[in-house]
Short mmCIF file of C-alpha atoms in Angstrom, two decimals:
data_model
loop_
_atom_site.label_atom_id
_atom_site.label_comp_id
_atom_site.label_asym_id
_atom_site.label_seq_id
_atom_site.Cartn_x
_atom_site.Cartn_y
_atom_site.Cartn_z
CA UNK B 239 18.99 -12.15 -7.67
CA UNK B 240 21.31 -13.42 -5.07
CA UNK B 241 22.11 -12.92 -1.85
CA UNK B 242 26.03 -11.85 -2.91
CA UNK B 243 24.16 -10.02 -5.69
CA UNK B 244 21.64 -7.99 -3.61
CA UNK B 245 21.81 -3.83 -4.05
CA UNK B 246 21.80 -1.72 -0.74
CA UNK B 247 18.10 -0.48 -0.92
CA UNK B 248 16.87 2.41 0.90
CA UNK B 249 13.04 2.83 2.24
CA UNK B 250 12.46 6.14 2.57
CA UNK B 251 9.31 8.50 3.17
CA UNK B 252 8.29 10.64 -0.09
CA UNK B 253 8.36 14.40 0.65
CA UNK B 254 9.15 16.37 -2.08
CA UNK B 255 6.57 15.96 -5.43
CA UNK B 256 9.10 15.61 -7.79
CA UNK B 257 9.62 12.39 -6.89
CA UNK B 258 6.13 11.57 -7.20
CA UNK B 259 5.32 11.02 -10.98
CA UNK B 260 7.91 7.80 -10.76
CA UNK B 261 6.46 6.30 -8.28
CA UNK B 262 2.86 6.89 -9.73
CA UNK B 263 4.21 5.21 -12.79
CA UNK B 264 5.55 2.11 -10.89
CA UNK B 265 2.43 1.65 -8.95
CA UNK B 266 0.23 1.99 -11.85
CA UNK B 267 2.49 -0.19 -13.91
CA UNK B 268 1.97 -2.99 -11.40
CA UNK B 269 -0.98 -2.75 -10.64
CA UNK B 270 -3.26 -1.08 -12.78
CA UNK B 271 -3.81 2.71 -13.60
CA UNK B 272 -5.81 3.41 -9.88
CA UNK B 273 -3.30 5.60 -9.03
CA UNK B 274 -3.72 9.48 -9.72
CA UNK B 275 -0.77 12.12 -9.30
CA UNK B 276 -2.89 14.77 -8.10
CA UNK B 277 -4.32 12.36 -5.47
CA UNK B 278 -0.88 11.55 -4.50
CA UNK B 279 0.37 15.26 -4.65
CA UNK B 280 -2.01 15.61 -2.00
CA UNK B 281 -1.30 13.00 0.47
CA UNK B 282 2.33 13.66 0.53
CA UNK B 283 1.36 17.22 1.81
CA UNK B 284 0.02 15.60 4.76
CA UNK B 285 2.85 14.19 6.44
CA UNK B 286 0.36 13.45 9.64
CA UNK B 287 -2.50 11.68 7.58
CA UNK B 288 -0.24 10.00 4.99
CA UNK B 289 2.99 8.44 4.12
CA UNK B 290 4.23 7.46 0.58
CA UNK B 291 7.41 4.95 0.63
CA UNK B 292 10.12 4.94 -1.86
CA UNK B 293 12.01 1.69 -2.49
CA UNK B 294 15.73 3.31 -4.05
CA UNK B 295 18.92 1.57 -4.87
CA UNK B 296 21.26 3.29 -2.76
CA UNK B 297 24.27 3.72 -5.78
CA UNK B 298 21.95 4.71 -8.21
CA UNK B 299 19.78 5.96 -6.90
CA UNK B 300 17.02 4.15 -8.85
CA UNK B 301 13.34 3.95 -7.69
CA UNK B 302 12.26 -0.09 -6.94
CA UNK B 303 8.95 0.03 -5.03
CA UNK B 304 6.78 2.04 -3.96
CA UNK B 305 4.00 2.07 -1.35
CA UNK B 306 1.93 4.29 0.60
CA UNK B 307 -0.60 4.69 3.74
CA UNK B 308 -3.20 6.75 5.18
CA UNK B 309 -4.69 7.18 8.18
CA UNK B 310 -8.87 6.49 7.74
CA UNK B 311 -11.22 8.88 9.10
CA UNK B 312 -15.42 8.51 9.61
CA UNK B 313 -16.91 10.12 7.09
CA UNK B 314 -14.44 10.08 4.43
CA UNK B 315 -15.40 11.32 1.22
CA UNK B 316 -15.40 8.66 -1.35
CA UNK B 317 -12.42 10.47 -3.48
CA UNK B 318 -10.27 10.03 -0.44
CA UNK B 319 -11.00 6.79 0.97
CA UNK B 320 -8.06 4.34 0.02
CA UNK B 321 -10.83 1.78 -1.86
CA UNK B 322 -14.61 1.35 -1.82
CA UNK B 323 -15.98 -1.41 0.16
CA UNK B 324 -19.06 -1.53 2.59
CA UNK B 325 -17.22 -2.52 6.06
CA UNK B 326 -14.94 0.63 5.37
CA UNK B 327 -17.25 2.65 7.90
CA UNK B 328 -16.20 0.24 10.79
CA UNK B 329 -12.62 0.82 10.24
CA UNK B 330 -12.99 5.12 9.70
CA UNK B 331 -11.62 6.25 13.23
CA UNK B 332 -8.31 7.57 13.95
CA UNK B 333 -7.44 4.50 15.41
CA UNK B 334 -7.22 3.22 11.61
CA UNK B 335 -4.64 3.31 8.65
CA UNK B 336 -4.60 1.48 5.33
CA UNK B 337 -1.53 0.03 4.16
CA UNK B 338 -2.88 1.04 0.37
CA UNK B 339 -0.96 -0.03 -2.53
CA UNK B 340 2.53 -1.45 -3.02
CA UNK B 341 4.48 -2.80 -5.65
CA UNK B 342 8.19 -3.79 -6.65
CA UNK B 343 9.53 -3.94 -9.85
CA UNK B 344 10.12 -7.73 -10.96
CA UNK B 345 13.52 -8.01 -10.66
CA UNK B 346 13.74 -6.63 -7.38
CA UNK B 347 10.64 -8.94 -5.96
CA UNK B 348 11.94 -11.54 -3.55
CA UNK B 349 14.61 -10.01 -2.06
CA UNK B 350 12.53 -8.50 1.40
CA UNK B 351 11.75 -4.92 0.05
CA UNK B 352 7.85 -5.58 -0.21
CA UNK B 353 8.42 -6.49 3.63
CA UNK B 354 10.78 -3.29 4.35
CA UNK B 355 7.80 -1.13 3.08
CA UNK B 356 4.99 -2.64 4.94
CA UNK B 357 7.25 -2.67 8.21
CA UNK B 358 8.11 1.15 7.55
CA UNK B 359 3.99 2.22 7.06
CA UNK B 360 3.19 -0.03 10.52
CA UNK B 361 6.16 1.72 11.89
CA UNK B 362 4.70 5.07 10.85
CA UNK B 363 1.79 4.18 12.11
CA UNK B 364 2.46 3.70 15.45
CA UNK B 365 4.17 6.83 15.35
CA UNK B 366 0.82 8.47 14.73
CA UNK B 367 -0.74 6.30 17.96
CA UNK B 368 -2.81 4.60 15.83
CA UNK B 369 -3.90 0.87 16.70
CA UNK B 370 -4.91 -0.54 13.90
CA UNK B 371 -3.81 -1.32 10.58
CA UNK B 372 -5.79 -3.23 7.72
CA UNK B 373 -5.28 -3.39 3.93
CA UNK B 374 -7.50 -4.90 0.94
CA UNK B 375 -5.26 -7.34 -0.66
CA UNK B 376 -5.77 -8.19 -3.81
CA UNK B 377 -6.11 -11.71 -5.33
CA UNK B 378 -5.02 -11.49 -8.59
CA UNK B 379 -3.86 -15.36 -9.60
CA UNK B 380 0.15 -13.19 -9.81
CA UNK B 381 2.65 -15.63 -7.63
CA UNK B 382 3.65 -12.41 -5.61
CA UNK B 383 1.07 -10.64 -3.63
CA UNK B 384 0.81 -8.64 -0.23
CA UNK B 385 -1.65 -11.29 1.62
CA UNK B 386 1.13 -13.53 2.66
CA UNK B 387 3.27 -11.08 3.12
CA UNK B 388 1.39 -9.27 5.52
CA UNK B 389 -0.17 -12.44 6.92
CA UNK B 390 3.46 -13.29 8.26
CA UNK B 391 3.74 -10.09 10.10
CA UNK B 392 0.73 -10.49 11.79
CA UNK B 393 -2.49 -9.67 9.88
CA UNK B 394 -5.67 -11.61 10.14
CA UNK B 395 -8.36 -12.11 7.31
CA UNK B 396 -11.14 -10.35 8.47
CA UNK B 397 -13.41 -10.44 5.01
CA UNK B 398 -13.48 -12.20 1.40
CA UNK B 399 -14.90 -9.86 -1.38
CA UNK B 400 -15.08 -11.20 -4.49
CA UNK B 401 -16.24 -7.83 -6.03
CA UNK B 402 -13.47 -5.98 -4.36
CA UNK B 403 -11.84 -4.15 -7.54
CA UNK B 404 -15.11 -4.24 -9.88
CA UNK B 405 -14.92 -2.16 -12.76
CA UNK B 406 -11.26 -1.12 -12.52
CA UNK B 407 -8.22 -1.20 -14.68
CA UNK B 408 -6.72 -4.34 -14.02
CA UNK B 409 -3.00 -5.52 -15.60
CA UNK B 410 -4.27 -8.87 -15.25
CA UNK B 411 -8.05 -9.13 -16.37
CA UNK B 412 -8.29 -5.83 -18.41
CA UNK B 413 -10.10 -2.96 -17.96
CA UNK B 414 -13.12 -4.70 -15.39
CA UNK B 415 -11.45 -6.32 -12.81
CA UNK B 416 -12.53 -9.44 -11.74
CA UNK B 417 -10.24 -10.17 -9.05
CA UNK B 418 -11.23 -10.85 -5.66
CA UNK B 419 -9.62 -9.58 -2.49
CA UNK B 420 -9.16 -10.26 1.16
CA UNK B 421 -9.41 -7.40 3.83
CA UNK B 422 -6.80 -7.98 6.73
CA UNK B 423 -6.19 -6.29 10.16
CA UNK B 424 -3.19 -5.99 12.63
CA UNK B 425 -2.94 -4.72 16.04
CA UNK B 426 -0.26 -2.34 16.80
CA UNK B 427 -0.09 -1.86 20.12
#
């Protein structure tokens, strides 16, 4: 898509459920069915431990991405926690939020809306005077990914896991995910 071609797009927070069963779709779409409405149902109930992102095309209005975050807490019950990995307890504090999961649909990739989402959850973020943010990104051999995206506004590799997404539903290796991922941090302050 070109520049002259490019659609006003509109990042907005997710507050009402009815929009919610789209953007489950797109996310699980993209990147594997991880994503459960119910889970999401609740999180966007929680407007001060959670924020789900909408990607629209203003004329349509036509849903393009979709993201979300949430702020980590210690003791987190494994149901809640954005993804399963053994540093997670370092990173539980309110201090913390996950940027979680994010996707755009193909032929809306490239033109800075992966970017506008990330920038709106750090935005958010700060909002809730928290000072960190990290994310698992995942490594999935795809020529678009989050790590660097988020790598040029600002994070830091912190960890390599090659077991990061064991056993899950995976749009590029099936239903075991072999994928590896990198966890990254960013101040905010």
């Amino acid at each position: 898509m070109s520049a002259i071609e490019t659609p006003h797009i509109e990042i907005v927070p997710v507050r009402k459920a009815n929009a919610l069963p789209a953007i489950c779709n797109l996310l699980n779409e993209a990147l594997g069915e991880l994503h459960d409405l119910e889970y999401l149902a609740e999180i966007v109930d929680q407007p001060s431990e959670a924020m789900i992102i909408g990607a629209y095309v203003a004329a349509k209005p036509a849903l393009v991405g979709a993201s979300y975050v949430i702020r980590l807490h210690a003791g987190m019950e494994e149901e809640t926690a954005p993804f399963d990995w053994p540093t997670s307890e370092q990173y539980a504090s309110d201090e913390f939020v996950c940027l979680v999961s994010s996707a755009v649909i193909p032929s809306f990739q490239g033109i800075g809306i992966g970017k506008h989402m990330a920038q709106r959850r750090i935005r958010w973020a700060t909002t809730m005077d928290c000072r960190w943010a990290v994310a698992l990104c995942w490594e999935s051999g795809r020529e678009r990914t989050s790590l660097p995206l988020l790598k040029r506004l600002g994070f830091e590799e912190v960890e390599r896991r090659t077991d990061a997404w064991t056993g899950m539903p995976c749009p590029v290796c099936g239903d075991n995910c072999q994928c590896s991922g990198v966890v990254v941090k960013r101040g905010l302050g």
